mmCIF file of C-alpha atoms in Angstrom:
data_model
loop_
_atom_site.group_PDB
_atom_site.id
_atom_site.type_symbol
_atom_site.label_atom_id
_atom_site.label_comp_id
_atom_site.label_asym_id
_atom_site.label_seq_id
_atom_site.Cartn_x
_atom_site.Cartn_y
_atom_site.Cartn_z
ATOM 1 C CA MET A 21 -68.382 105.765 68.186
ATOM 2 C CA ARG A 22 -66.673 105.622 64.773
ATOM 3 C CA VAL A 23 -66.996 109.106 63.253
ATOM 4 C CA LEU A 24 -66.160 110.295 59.755
ATOM 5 C CA VAL A 25 -64.799 113.856 59.835
ATOM 6 C CA THR A 26 -64.959 115.434 56.395
ATOM 7 C CA GLY A 27 -62.393 118.190 56.111
ATOM 8 C CA GLY A 28 -60.657 116.474 59.008
ATOM 9 C CA ALA A 29 -57.251 117.884 58.059
ATOM 10 C CA GLY A 30 -58.517 121.464 58.076
ATOM 11 C CA PHE A 31 -58.403 124.233 60.647
ATOM 12 C CA ILE A 32 -61.499 123.180 62.582
ATOM 13 C CA GLY A 33 -61.647 119.558 61.473
ATOM 14 C CA SER A 34 -58.192 118.695 62.817
ATOM 15 C CA GLN A 35 -59.157 120.077 66.225
ATOM 16 C CA ILE A 36 -62.365 118.027 66.192
ATOM 17 C CA VAL A 37 -60.326 114.901 65.502
ATOM 18 C CA LYS A 38 -58.180 115.565 68.574
ATOM 19 C CA HIS A 39 -61.233 116.149 70.765
ATOM 20 C CA LEU A 40 -62.920 112.982 69.493
ATOM 21 C CA ILE A 41 -59.864 110.922 70.379
ATOM 22 C CA ALA A 42 -59.759 112.453 73.861
ATOM 23 C CA ALA A 43 -63.459 111.586 74.318
ATOM 24 C CA GLY A 44 -62.837 107.941 73.417
ATOM 25 C CA HIS A 45 -64.272 108.009 69.884
ATOM 26 C CA GLU A 46 -62.670 106.642 66.719
ATOM 27 C CA PRO A 47 -62.371 109.421 64.125
ATOM 28 C CA VAL A 48 -61.806 108.741 60.438
ATOM 29 C CA VAL A 49 -60.327 111.680 58.522
ATOM 30 C CA PHE A 50 -61.572 112.383 54.995
ATOM 31 C CA ASP A 51 -59.883 115.251 53.174
ATOM 32 C CA LEU A 52 -58.472 116.331 49.854
ATOM 33 C CA ALA A 53 -55.151 114.989 48.614
ATOM 34 C CA GLY A 54 -52.409 117.421 49.485
ATOM 35 C CA ALA A 55 -54.127 118.589 52.657
ATOM 36 C CA PRO A 56 -51.782 119.468 55.556
ATOM 37 C CA ARG A 57 -50.452 116.306 57.124
ATOM 38 C CA GLU A 58 -51.304 116.795 60.777
ATOM 39 C CA LYS A 59 -52.158 113.177 61.405
ATOM 40 C CA PRO A 60 -52.681 112.169 65.021
ATOM 41 C CA PRO A 61 -51.238 108.710 65.624
ATOM 42 C CA ALA A 62 -53.413 105.716 64.761
ATOM 43 C CA VAL A 63 -56.076 107.798 63.010
ATOM 44 C CA GLU A 64 -57.428 106.319 59.790
ATOM 45 C CA TRP A 65 -56.992 108.699 56.868
ATOM 46 C CA THR A 66 -58.774 108.653 53.510
ATOM 47 C CA GLU A 67 -57.931 111.092 50.737
ATOM 48 C CA GLY A 68 -60.764 112.220 48.515
ATOM 49 C CA ASP A 69 -63.151 114.928 47.446
ATOM 50 C CA VAL A 70 -66.552 115.125 49.136
ATOM 51 C CA ARG A 71 -68.077 115.518 45.653
ATOM 52 C CA ASP A 72 -66.746 112.056 44.669
ATOM 53 C CA ARG A 73 -69.513 109.595 45.563
ATOM 54 C CA ALA A 74 -67.316 106.482 45.369
ATOM 55 C CA ALA A 75 -64.622 108.000 47.592
ATOM 56 C CA VAL A 76 -67.202 109.156 50.117
ATOM 57 C CA GLU A 77 -68.822 105.717 50.286
ATOM 58 C CA ARG A 78 -65.442 104.067 50.876
ATOM 59 C CA ALA A 79 -64.747 106.424 53.766
ATOM 60 C CA LEU A 80 -68.248 106.023 55.242
ATOM 61 C CA ARG A 81 -68.280 102.236 55.487
ATOM 62 C CA GLY A 82 -68.415 101.078 59.088
ATOM 63 C CA THR A 83 -69.009 104.532 60.549
ATOM 64 C CA ASP A 84 -71.759 105.516 62.975
ATOM 65 C CA ALA A 85 -71.889 109.280 62.426
ATOM 66 C CA VAL A 86 -70.455 112.152 60.405
ATOM 67 C CA CYS A 87 -69.007 115.531 61.366
ATOM 68 C CA HIS A 88 -69.260 117.418 58.077
ATOM 69 C CA GLN A 89 -66.653 120.189 58.067
ATOM 70 C CA ALA A 90 -65.545 120.129 54.423
ATOM 71 C CA ALA A 91 -66.471 123.437 52.774
ATOM 72 C CA LYS A 92 -65.188 126.460 50.942
ATOM 73 C CA VAL A 93 -65.331 129.274 53.495
ATOM 74 C CA GLY A 94 -65.090 133.058 53.696
ATOM 75 C CA LEU A 95 -66.580 135.840 51.629
ATOM 76 C CA GLY A 96 -64.225 135.163 48.710
ATOM 77 C CA LYS A 97 -62.942 137.616 46.128
ATOM 78 C CA ASP A 98 -65.990 138.411 43.987
ATOM 79 C CA PHE A 99 -69.116 136.840 42.484
ATOM 80 C CA ALA A 100 -67.004 134.830 40.047
ATOM 81 C CA ASP A 101 -66.423 132.462 42.995
ATOM 82 C CA ALA A 102 -70.142 131.599 43.137
ATOM 83 C CA PRO A 103 -70.091 128.400 41.017
ATOM 84 C CA ASP A 104 -67.221 126.957 43.046
ATOM 85 C CA TYR A 105 -68.908 127.768 46.372
ATOM 86 C CA VAL A 106 -72.135 126.087 45.251
ATOM 87 C CA ASP A 107 -70.275 123.095 43.834
ATOM 88 C CA ARG A 108 -68.096 122.459 46.868
ATOM 89 C CA ASN A 109 -70.553 123.306 49.620
ATOM 90 C CA ASP A 110 -73.956 122.314 48.285
ATOM 91 C CA ARG A 111 -73.260 119.612 45.734
ATOM 92 C CA GLY A 112 -70.616 118.185 48.061
ATOM 93 C CA THR A 113 -73.117 118.030 50.918
ATOM 94 C CA ALA A 114 -75.756 116.460 48.676
ATOM 95 C CA VAL A 115 -73.304 113.750 47.577
ATOM 96 C CA LEU A 116 -72.343 113.032 51.196
ATOM 97 C CA LEU A 117 -75.970 112.813 52.331
ATOM 98 C CA ALA A 118 -76.909 110.540 49.428
ATOM 99 C CA ALA A 119 -74.052 108.217 50.376
ATOM 100 C CA MET A 120 -75.122 108.274 54.026
ATOM 101 C CA ALA A 121 -78.660 107.353 52.965
ATOM 102 C CA GLU A 122 -77.363 104.489 50.831
ATOM 103 C CA LEU A 123 -75.194 103.057 53.619
ATOM 104 C CA GLY A 124 -77.595 103.714 56.490
ATOM 105 C CA VAL A 125 -75.408 106.177 58.404
ATOM 106 C CA GLY A 126 -78.052 108.141 60.284
ATOM 107 C CA ARG A 127 -76.330 110.756 62.457
ATOM 108 C CA LEU A 128 -74.915 114.062 61.235
ATOM 109 C CA VAL A 129 -73.279 117.084 62.841
ATOM 110 C CA LEU A 130 -73.044 119.837 60.246
ATOM 111 C CA ALA A 131 -70.675 122.793 60.316
ATOM 112 C CA GLY A 132 -73.124 125.651 59.916
ATOM 113 C CA SER A 133 -72.466 129.364 60.208
ATOM 114 C CA MET A 134 -73.864 132.517 61.744
ATOM 115 C CA VAL A 135 -73.820 134.065 58.254
ATOM 116 C CA VAL A 136 -77.253 132.524 57.602
ATOM 117 C CA TYR A 137 -78.799 135.285 59.743
ATOM 118 C CA GLY A 138 -77.589 138.169 57.577
ATOM 119 C CA GLU A 139 -77.720 141.321 59.660
ATOM 120 C CA GLY A 140 -78.170 140.448 63.309
ATOM 121 C CA ARG A 141 -80.911 141.374 65.741
ATOM 122 C CA TYR A 142 -81.798 145.058 66.041
ATOM 123 C CA VAL A 143 -84.233 146.934 68.252
ATOM 124 C CA CYS A 144 -85.791 150.319 67.499
ATOM 125 C CA ASP A 145 -87.041 152.322 70.491
ATOM 126 C CA ARG A 146 -90.250 153.020 68.615
ATOM 127 C CA HIS A 147 -90.853 149.909 66.489
ATOM 128 C CA GLY A 148 -89.290 147.129 68.549
ATOM 129 C CA VAL A 149 -87.396 144.329 66.792
ATOM 130 C CA VAL A 150 -86.831 145.234 63.147
ATOM 131 C CA ARG A 151 -84.964 143.795 60.162
ATOM 132 C CA PRO A 152 -82.919 146.397 58.285
ATOM 133 C CA GLY A 153 -82.290 145.691 54.622
ATOM 134 C CA PRO A 154 -78.873 145.390 52.964
ATOM 135 C CA ARG A 155 -76.664 148.422 53.423
ATOM 136 C CA LEU A 156 -76.417 150.624 50.347
ATOM 137 C CA PRO A 157 -73.089 151.361 48.629
ATOM 138 C CA ALA A 158 -73.820 155.100 48.739
ATOM 139 C CA ASP A 159 -74.178 154.988 52.533
ATOM 140 C CA LEU A 160 -71.036 152.909 52.936
ATOM 141 C CA ASP A 161 -69.062 155.226 50.652
ATOM 142 C CA ALA A 162 -70.161 158.122 52.848
ATOM 143 C CA GLY A 163 -69.073 156.330 56.030
ATOM 144 C CA ARG A 164 -72.636 155.675 57.183
ATOM 145 C CA PHE A 165 -72.098 152.124 58.367
ATOM 146 C CA GLU A 166 -74.861 151.597 60.928
ATOM 147 C CA PRO A 167 -78.188 150.182 59.663
ATOM 148 C CA LEU A 168 -81.182 152.372 60.477
ATOM 149 C CA CYS A 169 -84.749 151.455 61.324
ATOM 150 C CA PRO A 170 -86.546 150.569 58.080
ATOM 151 C CA GLU A 171 -89.737 152.097 59.491
ATOM 152 C CA CYS A 172 -88.597 155.476 60.819
ATOM 153 C CA GLY A 173 -84.890 155.824 60.036
ATOM 154 C CA ALA A 174 -83.896 155.991 63.715
ATOM 155 C CA ASP A 175 -80.726 154.542 65.210
ATOM 156 C CA LEU A 176 -80.903 150.898 66.225
ATOM 157 C CA GLU A 177 -79.522 148.917 69.153
ATOM 158 C CA PRO A 178 -77.880 145.608 68.118
ATOM 159 C CA GLY A 179 -78.598 142.517 70.198
ATOM 160 C CA LEU A 180 -78.082 138.768 70.393
ATOM 161 C CA VAL A 181 -79.461 136.490 67.687
ATOM 162 C CA THR A 182 -81.284 133.302 68.655
ATOM 163 C CA GLU A 183 -81.723 130.208 66.511
ATOM 164 C CA ASP A 184 -85.354 131.125 65.854
ATOM 165 C CA ALA A 185 -84.440 134.440 64.194
ATOM 166 C CA PRO A 186 -85.382 134.873 60.509
ATOM 167 C CA LEU A 187 -82.699 133.633 58.127
ATOM 168 C CA ASP A 188 -81.461 136.132 55.572
ATOM 169 C CA PRO A 189 -78.148 135.226 53.875
ATOM 170 C CA ARG A 190 -76.513 138.279 52.310
ATOM 171 C CA ASN A 191 -73.733 136.761 50.153
ATOM 172 C CA VAL A 192 -72.890 133.621 48.173
ATOM 173 C CA TYR A 193 -71.116 131.828 51.017
ATOM 174 C CA ALA A 194 -74.023 132.503 53.371
ATOM 175 C CA THR A 195 -76.480 131.219 50.789
ATOM 176 C CA THR A 196 -74.573 127.951 50.418
ATOM 177 C CA LYS A 197 -74.398 127.465 54.186
ATOM 178 C CA LEU A 198 -78.153 127.851 54.480
ATOM 179 C CA ALA A 199 -78.637 125.423 51.604
ATOM 180 C CA GLN A 200 -76.484 122.895 53.482
ATOM 181 C CA GLU A 201 -78.828 123.144 56.465
ATOM 182 C CA HIS A 202 -81.877 122.674 54.257
ATOM 183 C CA LEU A 203 -80.286 119.640 52.591
ATOM 184 C CA ALA A 204 -79.495 118.118 55.985
ATOM 185 C CA ALA A 205 -83.063 118.684 57.173
ATOM 186 C CA ALA A 206 -84.466 117.136 53.983
ATOM 187 C CA TRP A 207 -82.140 114.140 54.383
ATOM 188 C CA ALA A 208 -83.240 113.633 58.000
ATOM 189 C CA ARG A 209 -86.939 113.718 57.073
ATOM 190 C CA ALA A 210 -86.526 111.415 54.069
ATOM 191 C CA THR A 211 -84.314 108.818 55.737
ATOM 192 C CA GLY A 212 -85.240 108.963 59.418
ATOM 193 C CA GLY A 213 -81.809 110.375 60.186
ATOM 194 C CA ARG A 214 -80.925 112.890 62.871
ATOM 195 C CA ALA A 215 -78.997 116.108 62.244
ATOM 196 C CA VAL A 216 -77.523 118.924 64.303
ATOM 197 C CA ALA A 217 -76.353 122.127 62.598
ATOM 198 C CA LEU A 218 -73.789 124.063 64.631
ATOM 199 C CA ARG A 219 -73.883 127.696 63.561
ATOM 200 C CA TYR A 220 -70.318 128.740 64.254
ATOM 201 C CA HIS A 221 -69.617 132.377 64.961
ATOM 202 C CA ASN A 222 -66.179 133.882 64.238
ATOM 203 C CA VAL A 223 -63.796 130.980 64.842
ATOM 204 C CA TYR A 224 -60.119 131.709 65.484
ATOM 205 C CA GLY A 225 -57.099 129.922 66.926
ATOM 206 C CA PRO A 226 -53.962 127.966 66.063
ATOM 207 C CA GLY A 227 -53.842 126.437 62.612
ATOM 208 C CA MET A 228 -55.860 129.164 60.863
ATOM 209 C CA PRO A 229 -54.899 129.558 57.198
ATOM 210 C CA GLN A 230 -52.971 132.715 56.409
ATOM 211 C CA ASP A 231 -52.636 135.006 53.386
ATOM 212 C CA THR A 232 -55.822 133.862 51.670
ATOM 213 C CA PRO A 233 -58.972 135.849 50.807
ATOM 214 C CA TYR A 234 -61.055 132.962 52.126
ATOM 215 C CA ALA A 235 -59.852 133.150 55.733
ATOM 216 C CA GLY A 236 -61.478 135.070 58.571
ATOM 217 C CA VAL A 237 -60.629 138.554 59.767
ATOM 218 C CA ALA A 238 -58.523 137.248 62.668
ATOM 219 C CA SER A 239 -56.275 135.537 60.130
ATOM 220 C CA PHE A 240 -55.971 138.731 58.072
ATOM 221 C CA PHE A 241 -54.811 140.678 61.126
ATOM 222 C CA ARG A 242 -52.351 137.982 62.207
ATOM 223 C CA SER A 243 -50.857 137.816 58.716
ATOM 224 C CA SER A 244 -50.391 141.601 58.635
ATOM 225 C CA LEU A 245 -48.700 141.618 62.027
ATOM 226 C CA ALA A 246 -46.412 138.741 61.013
ATOM 227 C CA ARG A 247 -45.205 140.927 58.125
ATOM 228 C CA GLY A 248 -44.617 143.818 60.499
ATOM 229 C CA GLU A 249 -47.574 145.735 59.082
ATOM 230 C CA ALA A 250 -50.430 147.428 60.898
ATOM 231 C CA PRO A 251 -53.727 145.522 60.655
ATOM 232 C CA GLY A 252 -56.119 147.333 58.343
ATOM 233 C CA VAL A 253 -59.545 147.575 60.001
ATOM 234 C CA PHE A 254 -62.478 148.044 57.627
ATOM 235 C CA GLU A 255 -65.328 150.486 58.191
ATOM 236 C CA ASP A 256 -64.836 152.233 61.546
ATOM 237 C CA GLY A 257 -63.857 149.123 63.498
ATOM 238 C CA GLU A 258 -67.062 149.139 65.545
ATOM 239 C CA GLN A 259 -68.591 146.061 63.882
ATOM 240 C CA ARG A 260 -69.642 143.618 66.600
ATOM 241 C CA ARG A 261 -68.836 139.923 66.370
ATOM 242 C CA ASP A 262 -68.624 136.893 68.647
ATOM 243 C CA PHE A 263 -65.107 135.425 68.503
ATOM 244 C CA VAL A 264 -65.041 131.783 69.601
ATOM 245 C CA HIS A 265 -61.884 129.711 70.013
ATOM 246 C CA VAL A 266 -61.422 126.692 67.760
ATOM 247 C CA SER A 267 -60.952 124.360 70.735
ATOM 248 C CA ASP A 268 -64.379 125.393 72.030
ATOM 249 C CA VAL A 269 -65.911 124.755 68.602
ATOM 250 C CA ALA A 270 -64.312 121.307 68.585
ATOM 251 C CA SER A 271 -65.737 120.525 72.012
ATOM 252 C CA ALA A 272 -69.191 121.626 70.784
ATOM 253 C CA ASN A 273 -68.938 119.050 68.002
ATOM 254 C CA THR A 274 -68.082 116.310 70.473
ATOM 255 C CA VAL A 275 -71.048 117.251 72.658
ATOM 256 C CA ALA A 276 -73.359 117.446 69.627
ATOM 257 C CA LEU A 277 -72.367 113.964 68.494
ATOM 258 C CA GLU A 278 -73.718 112.578 71.733
ATOM 259 C CA ALA A 279 -76.805 114.796 71.653
ATOM 260 C CA VAL A 280 -77.797 113.940 68.091
ATOM 261 C CA ARG A 281 -78.644 110.428 69.218
ATOM 262 C CA GLY A 282 -81.320 111.874 71.459
ATOM 263 C CA LEU A 283 -83.191 113.684 68.704
ATOM 264 C CA ALA A 284 -86.430 112.293 67.366
ATOM 265 C CA VAL A 285 -86.223 110.265 64.173
ATOM 266 C CA GLY A 286 -86.198 112.623 61.179
ATOM 267 C CA GLN A 287 -85.403 115.692 63.295
ATOM 268 C CA SER A 288 -82.804 118.384 62.640
ATOM 269 C CA ARG A 289 -81.906 121.110 65.133
ATOM 270 C CA PRO A 290 -79.634 124.181 64.919
ATOM 271 C CA TYR A 291 -77.444 125.547 67.692
ATOM 272 C CA ASN A 292 -75.454 128.777 67.833
ATOM 273 C CA VAL A 293 -71.845 128.240 68.884
ATOM 274 C CA GLY A 294 -70.347 131.454 70.231
ATOM 275 C CA SER A 295 -68.348 132.698 73.172
ATOM 276 C CA GLY A 296 -71.195 134.764 74.593
ATOM 277 C CA ASP A 297 -68.796 137.731 74.863
ATOM 278 C CA PRO A 298 -69.399 140.071 71.889
ATOM 279 C CA ARG A 299 -66.488 142.307 70.893
ATOM 280 C CA THR A 300 -65.772 144.738 68.063
ATOM 281 C CA ILE A 301 -63.449 144.107 65.148
ATOM 282 C CA GLY A 302 -61.351 147.024 66.361
ATOM 283 C CA GLU A 303 -61.000 145.498 69.831
ATOM 284 C CA MET A 304 -59.788 142.254 68.335
ATOM 285 C CA ALA A 305 -57.214 144.021 66.142
ATOM 286 C CA ARG A 306 -55.904 145.975 69.140
ATOM 287 C CA GLU A 307 -55.652 142.855 71.317
ATOM 288 C CA LEU A 308 -53.631 141.038 68.662
ATOM 289 C CA ALA A 309 -51.382 144.020 67.982
ATOM 290 C CA GLU A 310 -50.620 144.529 71.665
ATOM 291 C CA ALA A 311 -50.022 140.831 72.330
ATOM 292 C CA SER A 312 -47.620 140.557 69.396
ATOM 293 C CA HIS A 313 -45.932 143.921 70.134
ATOM 294 C CA GLY A 314 -46.753 144.998 66.606
ATOM 295 C CA PRO A 315 -47.944 148.254 65.059
ATOM 296 C CA ALA A 316 -51.300 149.619 66.132
ATOM 297 C CA PRO A 317 -54.276 148.925 63.834
ATOM 298 C CA VAL A 318 -55.241 151.465 61.189
ATOM 299 C CA VAL A 319 -58.929 152.136 60.568
ATOM 300 C CA THR A 320 -59.241 152.376 56.785
ATOM 301 C CA GLY A 321 -62.923 153.154 56.194
ATOM 302 C CA GLU A 322 -62.936 150.553 53.422
ATOM 303 C CA TYR A 323 -65.741 148.007 53.243
ATOM 304 C CA ARG A 324 -66.749 144.804 51.519
ATOM 305 C CA LEU A 325 -70.199 144.772 49.984
ATOM 306 C CA GLY A 326 -71.981 141.755 51.447
ATOM 307 C CA ASP A 327 -70.436 142.112 54.895
ATOM 308 C CA VAL A 328 -72.923 142.656 57.706
ATOM 309 C CA ARG A 329 -72.546 145.290 60.390
ATOM 310 C CA HIS A 330 -73.295 143.436 63.624
ATOM 311 C CA ILE A 331 -73.906 139.735 64.217
ATOM 312 C CA THR A 332 -73.580 138.284 67.711
ATOM 313 C CA ALA A 333 -74.972 135.053 69.050
ATOM 314 C CA SER A 334 -77.075 133.910 71.887
ATOM 315 C CA SER A 335 -75.631 130.498 72.711
ATOM 316 C CA GLU A 336 -78.150 129.867 75.478
ATOM 317 C CA ARG A 337 -79.787 126.945 73.643
ATOM 318 C CA ILE A 338 -76.612 124.844 73.384
ATOM 319 C CA ARG A 339 -75.675 125.728 76.960
ATOM 320 C CA SER A 340 -79.038 124.779 78.427
ATOM 321 C CA GLU A 341 -79.887 121.782 76.227
ATOM 322 C CA LEU A 342 -76.430 120.239 75.695
ATOM 323 C CA ASP A 343 -74.554 121.630 78.706
ATOM 324 C CA TRP A 344 -71.818 123.060 76.486
ATOM 325 C CA HIS A 345 -69.771 125.973 77.793
ATOM 326 C CA PRO A 346 -66.818 127.715 76.105
ATOM 327 C CA ALA A 347 -63.600 127.499 78.086
ATOM 328 C CA THR A 348 -61.406 130.150 76.420
ATOM 329 C CA SER A 349 -61.882 133.838 77.250
ATOM 330 C CA PHE A 350 -61.404 136.570 74.650
ATOM 331 C CA SER A 351 -58.250 137.978 76.263
ATOM 332 C CA GLU A 352 -56.711 134.573 76.891
ATOM 333 C CA GLY A 353 -57.512 133.328 73.401
ATOM 334 C CA MET A 354 -56.234 136.396 71.572
ATOM 335 C CA ALA A 355 -53.020 136.503 73.607
ATOM 336 C CA ALA A 356 -52.284 132.906 72.637
ATOM 337 C CA PHE A 357 -53.391 133.351 69.029
ATOM 338 C CA ALA A 358 -50.981 136.263 68.576
ATOM 339 C CA HIS A 359 -48.115 133.743 68.712
ATOM 340 C CA ALA A 360 -49.841 130.574 67.503
ATOM 341 C CA PRO A 361 -48.698 128.721 64.371
ATOM 342 C CA MET A 362 -50.746 129.230 61.203
ATOM 343 C CA ARG A 363 -51.173 127.246 58.008
ATOM 344 C CA ALA A 364 -49.655 128.308 54.725
ATOM 345 C CA SER A 365 -53.067 128.097 52.993
#
């Protein structure tokens, strides 16, 4: 299968390219000029911006499917980033889908994100499954980080989020990722295409960008340790996440490319992509510090408005329907990541 990988020079995209080659596919990389030059041998490379319709159409010609990874990621610096997030993520996706419709390319695997869920799944002993609202600055300032039951104010037990959970994006990036899914679903219905949205959880591994406000928390900690500084852990470090290795995310894309052909015409389907082994932010910081023989993490009590407290995935759907299983354990992955090369940006 000839597959266009938008953002194919990026952190996740470059790993997908390698996995596609190993699976016998023919990837075509489409990425911005000046992107890191990690070109596997004999891979076709097209420079361009996903918002440029003519460039996208040139790259799409002769392809069978698309892995759409190109996006602006992370929480960003402040709301001033909002126009750029919407432009890159949503307008860029709309341009790509319009070009796919024009050229008759009917299979899409979209890089989605767990951020579309907002706060994760919570259970109250008295009221069952509940949806706490956004955390208030006054509570965060006072160190009250845990969401409480919106009905009775009791403590809640966090749990695993399934793909059928209500969607509730809590920041600009999350909003654009949900819009990408809606655009893909609309494209599938209008054109008879087929789309899979892979809702990545916290991806980490070699090739992560460093020293940028748009990278993930694992990158922040690695960058601090590389400077000989203690990782600064926000809140109390007890935030739960699902850390999934980039090689496992790449293998999920390869599996999804095969599965998308089996969807009904006009169908789109989301899948969580996580390790299935929830850990806290503090645990991750300690693992990295110990593996790199660096200073112990410091819990700062700081917070970022728009961050969620707990979000962990149930990846049962992709395991049962697509027979995908992550191969890298938390301890193994973090030990390797502590010494793995990173990108300058």
